[in-house]
Amino acid sequence: MIAGPRQPGNDIDVYLRPLIDNLRKLWDEGVDVWDANLQHAFKLRAMVFCTINDFPAYGNLSGYSVKGHHACPICEQNTSFRQLKHGKKTVYTRHRRFLKQYHPYRRLKKAFDGSQEHETVPNPLTGDEVYQRVKDVVNMFGKSQKKPSSTSNMWKKKSIFFDLPYWSDHHVRHCIDVMHVEKNVCDSLIGTLLNIKGKTKDGFKCRQDLVDMGIRQVLHPISKGNRTYLPPACYTMSTAEKRSFCECLRNIKVPQGYSSNIKSLVSVNELKLVGLKSHDCHVLMQQLLPVAIRGTLPEKVRVAISRLCFIFNAICAKVIDPKQLDALEDEVVVVLCQMEMFFPPSFFDIMVHLVVHLVREIRCCGPTYFRWMYPVERYMKVLKGYTKNRHRPEASIVERYVAEECIEFASQYIDSLKPVGVPASRHEQPIAGNGTRGYNVVTMTRHDVSQAHLQTILADKSVSRRLTLLSIGPNLNVPTWKGYDINNYSFYTKSQDDKSSVQNSGVCVDADSEHFSSTLDNNPIRASMSYFGVIQEIWEVDYTSFRVPVFKCQWVNGTTGLFQDPLGFTLVDLSKVAYIDEPFIMAAQARQVFYVQDPCNSSLSVALQGRPSGMNYHNDESTLDIGQMSSFSKQLPSMNEADEVDDGHANRVDHDEGLWENIPTG
């Protein structure tokens, strides 16, 4: 279905009727399918697990009105809303309802909306309860039909999915799309921090709403002649902080395949970010935003934003421990309450509120990556590429899709078929690896080759079968590369990185060692320690009949050049070089990292984990999903809620760069 002013909207049920009939047949009767492996037929049955859609489509499919005062389909009538008088918008606050009964945030007044919170968390509607609400609703299809309005019932129609006999038994029938939620939260956050026109949630009307609510008096507008001064809020960045934020993002070089070119999204002159796509927001929220705000904003605001990013990283993880979901759900509520303490009410639109329900859906439906829209949106791009006749886009898509299906079906009966125009994966051999650029043969010294040879012997598990060749030793003429693909990473040397727009030379290796507390300690502890460095040279040690790839690196001193700050960031000082006598590691042991200059201290760099740019050999290469990103921190940044004082943290006292509006307050 092509989106636009003539899209079906709530009339989507008309188009879904053939699909629902087939789904009912698959559930009630099943279809006969031939098992080619066991050579017999069996009865195949199928069911719909949930629907995957953005939030407007959520309303079209479920029949719920996702606009207005009760826009949350999970809270329904218990949705807590506030209609802003001056901003003319509905906001959804009071997330303290989701806290535990005796949480200290419940009794605070000044820090929130001026009142204590005594309500409890609303229970989500079950499928049977939803059915009871919609069973008597008369569906009227057609855009020309005048539909009766009802203020008591938020359900506009009975969803066609209730024709499936099992639909009311599902705990979650329509999933909240994390991709769009994350993008909307990121846009609101960055727009407010940088005060981007049209995207910021702060402004003159926002401050008038604070006056109307009688809270945060220090932020109320101040009339100065024909202009109005808006004092700087705790989230208001000074010009120097905005410049530091933008320059940090502009100078970032990420590994190949990690994301789009972040530099192209930053406008240093206008101090804003432009053209952010969904995946750009994903990268920012997962890793880069907490780094960019280091050294800016008050500490409590900075920690709250970092905690929010950490939570999105945990929600998007592909492996989740069910035992930790309760703690994660509590953390989500606490962080949203902290955001309420610092950000204006206009910040909390329905997309921010939906974050509180994401962990519940993980508990019921499993990890997020099964249900988000990245694969759907990327496949939509493929389908739109089929359009050659713009006057009939749907027919053009169908015609080319059917042709492609026929070709793929016929290709299964051709044994030695090779695809035409489809590049082979660069990561088909994740263990052996292969060079990609800058090939050369260099005659090395005996000392350097011996060091690489020693590392090969220590790491080779099949040394007994290669003993003869290893005893002879490697050739002094060593093949070298400037680029090498291994472990699903693309590695470069530092010299190649300096000429490139990406950063592929950062490397990390985990080594097990015994740790002693003193010279008299007779009970050492065996633990793993991470070593960070930069690749200087890439060798293939030549043993005539086989070659072993090794990386010659410049390593950072693990004692004086490696730190971890209270927020959990790993900081490295690349100038503190050590382990000069042990520069080599096996390429198969390498893990890719990249370094971002710390905005707080230019001599330090924040080490962030890269992500594999290729697919594992046992995975389906046709997948359109995105890879998982490691967290920027090893643990959730802490904040002691019990010590919170009931006082506003609304304004900034370290600078007076507020906002000016050419509007008299009158």
XYZ file of C-alpha atoms in Angstrom:
666
model
C 0.000 0.000 0.000
C 1.431 3.367 -1.044
C 1.204 6.013 1.685
C -0.386 9.321 0.847
C -3.583 11.353 1.139
C -5.554 8.525 -0.507
C -4.198 5.758 1.679
C -6.907 3.462 3.077
C -6.451 4.416 6.753
C -9.148 2.733 8.822
C -10.528 1.123 5.664
C -7.499 -1.169 5.598
C -9.812 -3.983 6.755
C -11.335 -4.123 3.263
C -7.932 -4.967 1.797
C -7.134 -7.391 4.615
C -10.269 -9.528 4.140
C -8.677 -12.051 1.700
C -5.655 -12.381 3.992
C -7.830 -12.959 7.063
C -9.822 -15.641 5.212
C -6.605 -17.455 4.343
C -5.347 -17.138 7.909
C -8.547 -18.633 9.248
C -8.173 -21.551 6.872
C -4.566 -22.028 7.985
C -5.733 -22.172 11.601
C -8.988 -24.140 11.309
C -8.239 -26.577 8.514
C -4.577 -26.255 7.647
C -3.078 -26.991 4.235
C -1.282 -30.058 2.909
C 2.451 -29.475 2.466
C 5.019 -31.901 1.070
C 8.087 -32.583 3.227
C 10.916 -33.136 0.745
C 13.220 -34.480 3.459
C 10.907 -37.124 4.959
C 9.096 -37.728 1.655
C 5.561 -37.456 2.961
C 2.827 -34.847 3.287
C 1.774 -33.173 6.506
C -0.854 -30.694 7.619
C 0.574 -27.192 8.035
C -1.145 -24.749 10.365
C -0.148 -21.147 11.048
C -1.151 -18.202 13.178
C -0.413 -14.479 13.405
C 1.833 -13.701 16.342
C 1.498 -9.906 16.262
C 1.480 -7.020 13.816
C 4.535 -4.841 13.156
C 3.726 -1.251 12.276
C 4.370 2.374 13.139
C 2.090 4.154 15.586
C -0.448 5.684 13.130
C -0.855 2.239 11.524
C -1.266 0.839 15.051
C -4.500 2.819 15.253
C -5.643 1.754 11.766
C -5.147 -1.948 12.461
C -6.354 -2.070 16.062
C -9.249 0.359 15.653
C -8.057 2.473 18.596
C -7.836 6.254 18.382
C -4.140 7.014 18.893
C -4.759 10.758 18.998
C -6.250 12.993 21.637
C -6.368 12.728 25.411
C -6.320 8.915 25.653
C -3.801 8.210 22.914
C -2.030 5.359 24.722
C -3.662 2.053 23.676
C -2.168 0.207 26.672
C -3.290 2.655 29.384
C -6.531 3.453 27.501
C -8.935 5.290 29.854
C -6.251 5.427 32.542
C -3.944 7.503 30.330
C -2.679 10.493 32.304
C -2.820 13.571 30.097
C -2.646 17.337 30.381
C -3.939 19.770 27.804
C -1.514 22.677 27.556
C -3.359 25.968 27.344
C -0.764 27.959 25.406
C 1.089 25.194 23.579
C -2.224 23.803 22.273
C -1.034 20.214 22.589
C -1.736 17.193 24.732
C 1.139 15.850 26.852
C 1.402 12.648 28.836
C 3.200 12.945 32.162
C 2.833 11.572 35.722
C 5.060 8.569 35.121
C 5.456 8.382 38.894
C 2.293 6.242 38.829
C 4.436 3.395 37.485
C 6.876 3.576 40.409
C 6.759 1.240 43.369
C 4.350 2.265 46.096
C 6.879 3.796 48.503
C 9.419 5.181 46.051
C 10.878 8.524 47.281
C 9.954 10.293 44.030
C 6.248 9.886 44.837
C 6.353 12.342 47.733
C 8.232 15.112 45.881
C 6.279 18.197 44.819
C 8.459 21.054 43.588
C 10.628 18.793 41.484
C 7.592 17.658 39.470
C 4.189 19.245 38.893
C 3.665 20.627 42.386
C 1.766 17.645 43.774
C 2.510 14.248 45.254
C 1.615 11.060 43.434
C -0.662 8.480 45.066
C -2.130 6.608 42.090
C -0.936 3.147 41.141
C 0.044 1.690 37.807
C -2.923 0.902 35.502
C -3.352 -2.690 34.344
C -3.136 -3.253 30.573
C -6.295 -4.445 28.887
C -6.497 -8.125 28.015
C -7.639 -9.304 24.610
C -11.028 -10.341 25.989
C -11.548 -6.912 27.576
C -10.740 -5.206 24.281
C -13.170 -7.495 22.466
C -15.943 -6.633 24.914
C -15.370 -2.946 24.124
C -15.496 -3.337 20.342
C -17.918 -6.214 19.755
C -20.899 -3.868 19.397
C -19.109 -1.209 17.309
C -20.608 -0.945 13.821
C -17.905 -0.729 11.169
C -18.551 1.838 8.443
C -16.032 1.778 5.618
C -15.481 4.386 2.952
C -14.081 7.871 3.255
C -17.339 9.474 2.160
C -19.265 7.777 4.963
C -20.047 9.975 7.945
C -19.020 8.032 11.009
C -20.786 8.602 14.341
C -18.583 10.283 16.923
C -18.351 8.983 20.461
C -16.498 10.596 23.317
C -16.942 7.636 25.664
C -15.422 4.961 23.438
C -11.897 5.391 22.075
C -12.342 2.403 19.768
C -13.338 3.492 16.275
C -14.049 0.049 14.853
C -13.914 -3.652 15.539
C -10.604 -4.819 14.086
C -10.863 -7.472 11.414
C -8.195 -9.443 13.285
C -10.840 -10.400 15.852
C -12.265 -12.698 13.162
C -9.308 -14.939 13.985
C -10.424 -17.287 16.786
C -7.195 -16.921 18.762
C -6.726 -13.143 18.485
C -8.330 -12.227 21.808
C -6.015 -14.688 23.609
C -2.885 -12.723 22.698
C -1.389 -10.572 25.458
C 0.146 -8.242 22.840
C -1.688 -8.050 19.525
C -0.080 -4.987 17.960
C 3.532 -4.155 18.811
C 4.913 -0.702 19.539
C 7.670 -0.082 17.020
C 10.914 0.668 18.877
C 12.530 2.089 15.752
C 10.058 4.971 15.457
C 9.884 5.515 19.222
C 13.676 5.796 19.422
C 13.804 8.186 16.461
C 11.096 10.471 17.845
C 12.708 10.576 21.297
C 16.104 11.316 19.733
C 14.687 14.119 17.551
C 12.933 15.722 20.525
C 16.016 15.396 22.719
C 18.515 16.844 20.247
C 16.087 19.506 19.056
C 15.564 20.697 22.643
C 19.232 20.563 23.640
C 20.407 22.505 20.586
C 17.244 24.671 20.421
C 16.649 23.745 16.771
C 13.802 25.797 15.339
C 10.751 23.672 14.665
C 12.065 20.728 16.694
C 12.690 22.170 20.125
C 10.147 21.507 22.860
C 11.094 24.764 24.602
C 9.958 28.262 23.771
C 7.726 31.157 24.747
C 4.484 29.128 24.766
C 6.170 26.392 26.780
C 7.210 28.914 29.426
C 3.694 30.383 29.496
C 2.398 26.904 30.268
C 4.795 26.759 33.220
C 3.261 30.019 34.462
C -0.210 28.585 33.999
C 0.752 25.446 35.956
C 2.444 27.487 38.685
C 5.745 25.545 38.633
C 9.423 26.380 38.006
C 9.126 30.082 38.728
C 12.779 30.692 37.832
C 11.980 29.831 34.198
C 8.993 32.148 33.785
C 9.281 34.686 30.928
C 10.693 38.107 31.766
C 9.403 41.087 29.786
C 12.068 43.570 28.691
C 10.473 46.209 26.516
C 9.193 44.765 23.262
C 11.131 41.559 23.810
C 10.791 38.661 26.225
C 13.708 36.916 27.890
C 13.446 33.213 28.670
C 15.955 32.285 31.419
C 18.219 29.308 30.627
C 16.731 26.007 31.751
C 18.854 23.119 32.995
C 18.771 21.608 29.493
C 19.700 24.868 27.729
C 23.189 24.665 26.263
C 25.420 27.681 25.966
C 26.906 28.548 22.595
C 30.248 27.061 23.656
C 28.544 23.814 24.723
C 26.618 23.586 21.454
C 29.853 24.091 19.546
C 31.590 21.419 21.632
C 28.674 19.043 21.003
C 28.669 19.609 17.234
C 32.457 19.509 16.857
C 32.622 16.244 18.808
C 30.155 14.610 16.397
C 31.770 16.239 13.373
C 35.206 14.846 14.232
C 33.980 11.298 14.828
C 35.263 8.664 12.413
C 33.413 5.371 12.807
C 34.351 1.920 11.466
C 33.291 0.847 8.000
C 29.664 -0.279 7.877
C 28.944 1.119 11.337
C 26.664 3.955 10.258
C 26.323 6.748 7.741
C 28.895 9.521 7.687
C 28.068 11.378 10.913
C 30.109 14.357 9.736
C 27.597 15.076 6.955
C 24.766 15.436 9.486
C 26.412 18.197 11.529
C 26.172 21.897 10.736
C 28.799 23.622 12.895
C 27.924 27.064 11.570
C 24.234 26.748 12.472
C 24.959 24.518 15.514
C 22.404 21.849 14.674
C 22.006 18.362 13.213
C 20.201 17.990 9.902
C 18.813 15.088 7.914
C 18.757 12.490 10.686
C 17.419 9.143 9.486
C 16.111 6.357 11.708
C 19.422 4.523 11.845
C 21.322 7.755 12.535
C 19.107 8.307 15.578
C 19.675 4.685 16.576
C 23.459 5.155 16.480
C 23.239 8.408 18.444
C 21.012 6.980 21.159
C 22.973 3.742 21.442
C 26.520 5.124 21.698
C 27.374 8.603 20.442
C 25.007 10.986 22.264
C 26.306 10.191 25.796
C 29.840 10.838 24.537
C 28.964 14.113 22.791
C 27.336 15.631 25.909
C 30.347 14.900 28.138
C 31.534 18.153 29.662
C 28.242 19.931 28.949
C 25.014 20.401 30.905
C 24.600 19.984 34.685
C 25.649 16.589 35.988
C 22.147 15.360 36.890
C 20.756 16.203 33.463
C 23.729 14.592 31.746
C 23.383 11.425 33.840
C 19.634 11.220 33.149
C 20.196 11.435 29.378
C 22.987 8.839 29.578
C 20.713 6.514 31.551
C 18.008 6.911 28.906
C 20.493 5.966 26.175
C 21.681 2.994 28.232
C 18.077 1.800 28.570
C 17.483 1.995 24.813
C 20.653 -0.046 24.326
C 19.361 -2.680 26.764
C 15.925 -2.726 25.124
C 17.446 -3.240 21.662
C 19.773 -6.049 22.795
C 19.448 -9.330 20.917
C 20.145 -11.409 24.031
C 18.135 -10.531 27.140
C 18.038 -12.267 30.498
C 14.351 -12.608 31.520
C 15.373 -12.354 35.179
C 16.590 -8.790 34.580
C 13.401 -7.508 32.947
C 11.781 -6.433 36.222
C 14.829 -4.372 37.170
C 14.990 -2.901 33.645
C 11.314 -1.959 33.791
C 11.861 -0.169 37.099
C 14.843 1.690 35.638
C 12.774 2.852 32.660
C 10.192 4.408 34.983
C 12.836 6.062 37.181
C 14.590 7.590 34.161
C 11.327 8.933 32.738
C 10.594 10.498 36.129
C 14.034 12.099 36.112
C 13.339 13.478 32.648
C 10.103 14.977 34.006
C 12.139 16.736 36.694
C 14.372 18.457 34.147
C 12.503 18.817 30.840
C 9.322 20.858 30.211
C 5.879 19.209 30.040
C 5.742 19.849 26.275
C 8.591 17.367 25.846
C 6.405 14.422 26.839
C 4.394 13.590 23.765
C 2.891 10.155 23.239
C 6.117 8.702 21.773
C 8.043 9.481 24.964
C 5.261 7.945 27.055
C 5.324 4.701 25.035
C 8.854 3.990 26.295
C 7.341 2.920 29.625
C 5.567 -0.017 27.917
C 8.476 -1.383 25.876
C 9.816 -3.766 28.533
C 6.363 -5.301 28.989
C 6.299 -6.185 25.301
C 9.763 -7.742 25.566
C 8.480 -9.904 28.418
C 5.485 -11.044 26.353
C 6.923 -11.183 22.832
C 10.676 -11.616 23.152
C 13.603 -9.453 21.992
C 12.871 -6.249 20.150
C 14.720 -7.107 16.954
C 12.020 -9.686 16.137
C 9.422 -6.934 16.024
C 10.922 -3.640 14.912
C 10.526 -2.077 11.489
C 14.112 -1.882 10.261
C 13.732 -4.976 8.012
C 10.262 -3.810 6.915
C 11.404 -0.292 6.036
C 14.478 -1.548 4.201
C 12.418 -4.026 2.209
C 10.005 -1.223 1.355
C 12.960 0.520 -0.260
C 13.537 -2.612 -2.346
C 9.890 -2.680 -3.405
C 9.885 1.022 -4.269
C 12.912 0.323 -6.455
C 10.697 -1.946 -8.551
C 8.596 1.048 -9.595
C 9.225 1.959 -13.233
C 5.775 3.323 -14.055
C 5.108 6.123 -11.602
C 1.503 6.427 -12.786
C 0.799 2.843 -11.640
C 3.294 2.163 -8.840
C 1.379 -0.739 -7.226
C 1.007 -2.657 -10.484
C 4.651 -2.053 -11.344
C 5.749 -3.433 -7.961
C 3.529 -6.516 -8.291
C 4.760 -7.289 -11.794
C 8.442 -7.177 -10.914
C 7.896 -8.989 -7.597
C 6.161 -11.903 -9.362
C 8.924 -12.037 -11.969
C 11.573 -12.180 -9.245
C 9.694 -14.941 -7.398
C 9.524 -17.019 -10.590
C 13.238 -16.598 -11.234
C 14.158 -17.558 -7.664
C 11.904 -20.626 -7.841
C 13.428 -21.757 -11.144
C 16.970 -21.154 -9.879
C 16.517 -23.857 -7.229
C 16.625 -26.477 -9.993
C 19.893 -25.258 -11.511
C 22.823 -26.763 -9.628
C 25.870 -24.681 -10.532
C 24.119 -21.338 -10.640
C 26.004 -18.190 -9.754
C 24.097 -14.926 -9.236
C 24.785 -12.160 -11.728
C 25.344 -8.677 -10.389
C 25.301 -9.741 -6.723
C 28.679 -9.109 -5.033
C 30.122 -11.917 -2.942
C 30.347 -11.322 0.778
C 33.704 -10.036 1.992
C 33.235 -11.998 5.209
C 32.577 -15.531 3.939
C 35.686 -16.775 5.796
C 35.372 -15.234 9.286
C 38.336 -17.181 10.709
C 40.931 -17.221 7.931
C 40.367 -13.690 6.699
C 41.670 -12.062 3.545
C 43.530 -8.918 2.603
C 41.621 -6.147 0.877
C 44.036 -3.351 -0.051
C 47.622 -2.153 0.007
C 49.343 -5.491 -0.754
C 53.143 -5.475 -0.613
C 56.031 -7.809 0.192
C 58.579 -6.378 2.618
C 61.817 -7.921 3.862
C 61.714 -7.755 7.652
C 64.430 -8.145 10.241
C 64.979 -11.492 11.900
C 64.015 -10.012 15.292
C 60.608 -8.752 14.101
C 59.792 -11.955 12.261
C 60.802 -14.003 15.307
C 58.353 -12.057 17.482
C 55.513 -12.740 15.041
C 56.635 -16.377 14.775
C 56.488 -16.780 18.564
C 52.957 -15.410 18.683
C 51.926 -17.855 15.952
C 53.320 -20.855 17.848
C 51.619 -19.831 21.100
C 48.222 -19.322 19.439
C 48.203 -22.247 16.998
C 46.121 -25.063 18.487
C 47.125 -27.484 15.714
C 50.861 -26.968 16.155
C 51.567 -30.718 16.199
C 50.457 -31.094 12.570
C 52.516 -28.158 11.435
C 55.536 -28.818 13.555
C 57.874 -29.385 10.642
C 57.083 -26.118 8.915
C 57.010 -24.182 12.159
C 60.406 -25.520 13.173
C 61.916 -24.268 9.929
C 60.594 -20.794 10.629
C 58.869 -18.191 8.446
C 60.148 -16.450 5.365
C 61.797 -13.080 5.966
C 59.949 -11.682 2.938
C 56.627 -10.882 4.596
C 53.448 -10.063 2.632
C 51.857 -6.949 4.174
C 48.466 -5.334 3.761
C 46.921 -1.982 4.554
C 43.430 -3.480 4.864
C 42.265 -6.882 6.081
C 38.845 -8.484 6.590
C 38.559 -11.001 9.420
C 36.167 -11.790 12.300
C 33.429 -9.957 10.340
C 35.416 -6.720 10.782
C 37.292 -4.618 8.244
C 40.647 -3.576 9.701
C 42.977 -0.860 8.378
C 46.444 0.234 9.375
C 46.798 3.646 11.000
C 48.411 5.083 7.864
C 45.449 3.931 5.775
C 42.998 5.309 8.332
C 44.577 8.762 8.080
C 43.651 8.842 4.388
C 40.167 7.420 4.884
C 36.837 8.806 6.059
C 36.374 5.811 8.392
C 38.286 4.573 11.425
C 39.190 0.880 11.159
C 42.561 0.800 12.941
C 41.312 0.630 16.537
C 41.785 -2.801 18.071
C 41.148 -4.504 21.385
C 42.177 -7.941 22.618
C 41.018 -9.744 25.752
C 43.808 -11.586 27.561
C 43.560 -13.931 30.538
C 46.222 -13.459 33.180
C 46.919 -14.112 36.845
C 46.666 -11.114 39.151
C 48.605 -10.838 42.421
C 47.764 -8.421 45.231
C 51.411 -8.318 46.361
C 54.699 -10.188 46.069
C 53.668 -12.352 49.022
C 50.327 -13.352 47.493
C 50.187 -17.128 47.047
C 46.590 -17.177 45.794
C 46.477 -15.274 42.513
C 43.176 -14.580 40.799
C 42.784 -15.412 37.124
C 40.874 -12.706 35.302
C 40.461 -11.233 31.853
C 41.921 -7.846 30.977
C 41.293 -5.795 27.847
C 44.194 -4.190 25.997
C 43.550 -1.302 23.607
C 45.745 -0.216 20.737
C 46.093 0.925 17.128
C 47.141 -1.273 14.205
C 50.426 -0.136 12.675
C 51.095 -2.992 10.253
C 49.228 -6.040 8.970
C 51.389 -9.085 8.192
C 50.811 -12.515 6.739
C 53.595 -14.626 8.218
C 54.615 -16.965 5.380
C 55.368 -20.640 6.183
C 55.491 -21.659 2.499
C 52.384 -23.882 2.452
C 50.258 -21.648 4.682
C 50.146 -18.089 5.949
C 49.104 -16.723 9.334
C 47.703 -13.154 9.575
C 48.996 -11.088 12.502
C 48.575 -7.443 13.529
C 51.512 -5.344 14.672
C 49.997 -2.810 17.051
C 50.889 0.140 19.219
C 49.411 -0.713 22.614
C 48.178 1.613 25.335
C 49.596 1.123 28.824
C 46.945 -0.813 30.738
C 47.999 0.775 34.055
C 48.619 4.452 33.329
C 46.761 4.903 30.042
C 43.448 3.160 30.746
C 40.691 4.607 32.944
C 37.018 4.135 33.705
C 35.001 7.134 34.847
C 31.959 7.029 37.198
C 29.544 6.834 34.252
C 31.251 3.664 33.020
C 33.039 5.154 29.990
C 36.320 3.495 29.030
C 38.918 6.248 28.565
C 42.308 5.649 26.967
C 45.359 7.850 26.594
C 46.786 6.892 23.195
C 50.031 8.704 23.981
C 50.826 6.283 26.849
C 52.509 3.586 24.758
C 53.663 0.321 26.352
C 54.448 -3.352 25.593
C 56.849 -2.388 22.801
C 58.493 -5.826 22.970
C 55.128 -7.559 22.417
C 53.470 -5.711 19.517
C 51.898 -8.694 17.725
C 48.545 -10.406 18.139
C 46.823 -13.009 16.022
C 44.355 -11.340 13.659
C 41.719 -13.889 14.675
C 41.926 -12.594 18.265
C 41.274 -8.952 17.348
C 38.101 -7.094 18.269
C 37.405 -3.750 16.629
C 36.990 -0.552 18.620
C 37.033 3.104 17.635
C 38.150 6.138 19.560
C 36.278 9.410 20.052
C 38.114 12.394 21.481
C 36.796 13.143 24.950
C 35.131 16.602 24.990
C 36.167 16.945 28.644
C 39.867 16.223 28.106
C 41.451 16.421 24.656
C 44.339 14.152 25.743
C 41.942 11.253 26.339
C 39.713 9.264 23.996
C 36.522 7.351 24.690
C 36.810 3.758 23.469
C 33.603 2.464 21.883
C 32.960 -1.046 20.656
C 32.567 -1.444 16.900
C 30.047 -3.815 15.423
C 30.602 -6.578 12.848
C 30.175 -5.204 9.347
C 29.570 -8.603 7.731
C 27.320 -11.555 8.344
C 28.419 -14.777 10.018
C 28.821 -17.705 7.671
C 25.839 -19.521 9.197
C 23.467 -16.541 8.921
C 21.148 -15.666 6.077
C 22.882 -13.051 3.965
C 19.568 -11.766 2.616
C 18.479 -10.357 5.970
C 17.707 -6.659 6.077
C 17.992 -6.326 9.835
C 20.636 -4.188 11.565
C 23.406 -5.443 13.819
C 23.460 -5.085 17.565
C 25.475 -2.251 19.066
C 27.386 -2.640 22.288
C 26.681 -0.246 25.101
C 28.816 2.849 25.611
C 29.146 1.866 29.286
C 29.708 -1.380 31.145
C 27.041 -0.605 33.737
C 24.058 1.689 34.136
C 25.165 5.149 35.322
C 24.047 5.402 38.911
C 21.954 8.083 40.594
C 20.783 7.838 44.184
C 17.045 8.552 44.098
C 16.708 8.280 47.888
C 18.897 11.380 48.387
C 16.879 13.516 45.965
C 15.833 16.837 47.500
C 12.367 18.196 46.792
C 13.654 21.242 44.989
C 13.586 22.346 41.417
C 16.641 21.722 39.246
C 15.079 23.807 36.538
C 17.552 26.595 35.783
C 21.239 26.982 35.064
C 23.371 29.317 37.100
C 26.674 28.763 35.264
C 25.639 30.818 32.220
C 22.938 33.341 31.314
C 22.512 32.537 27.612
C 18.750 32.262 27.671
C 16.346 32.659 24.760
C 15.017 35.924 23.399
C 11.595 36.214 21.793
C 10.366 39.287 19.922
C 7.084 39.035 21.790
C 6.014 41.350 24.626
C 4.509 39.484 27.546
C 1.967 42.229 28.129
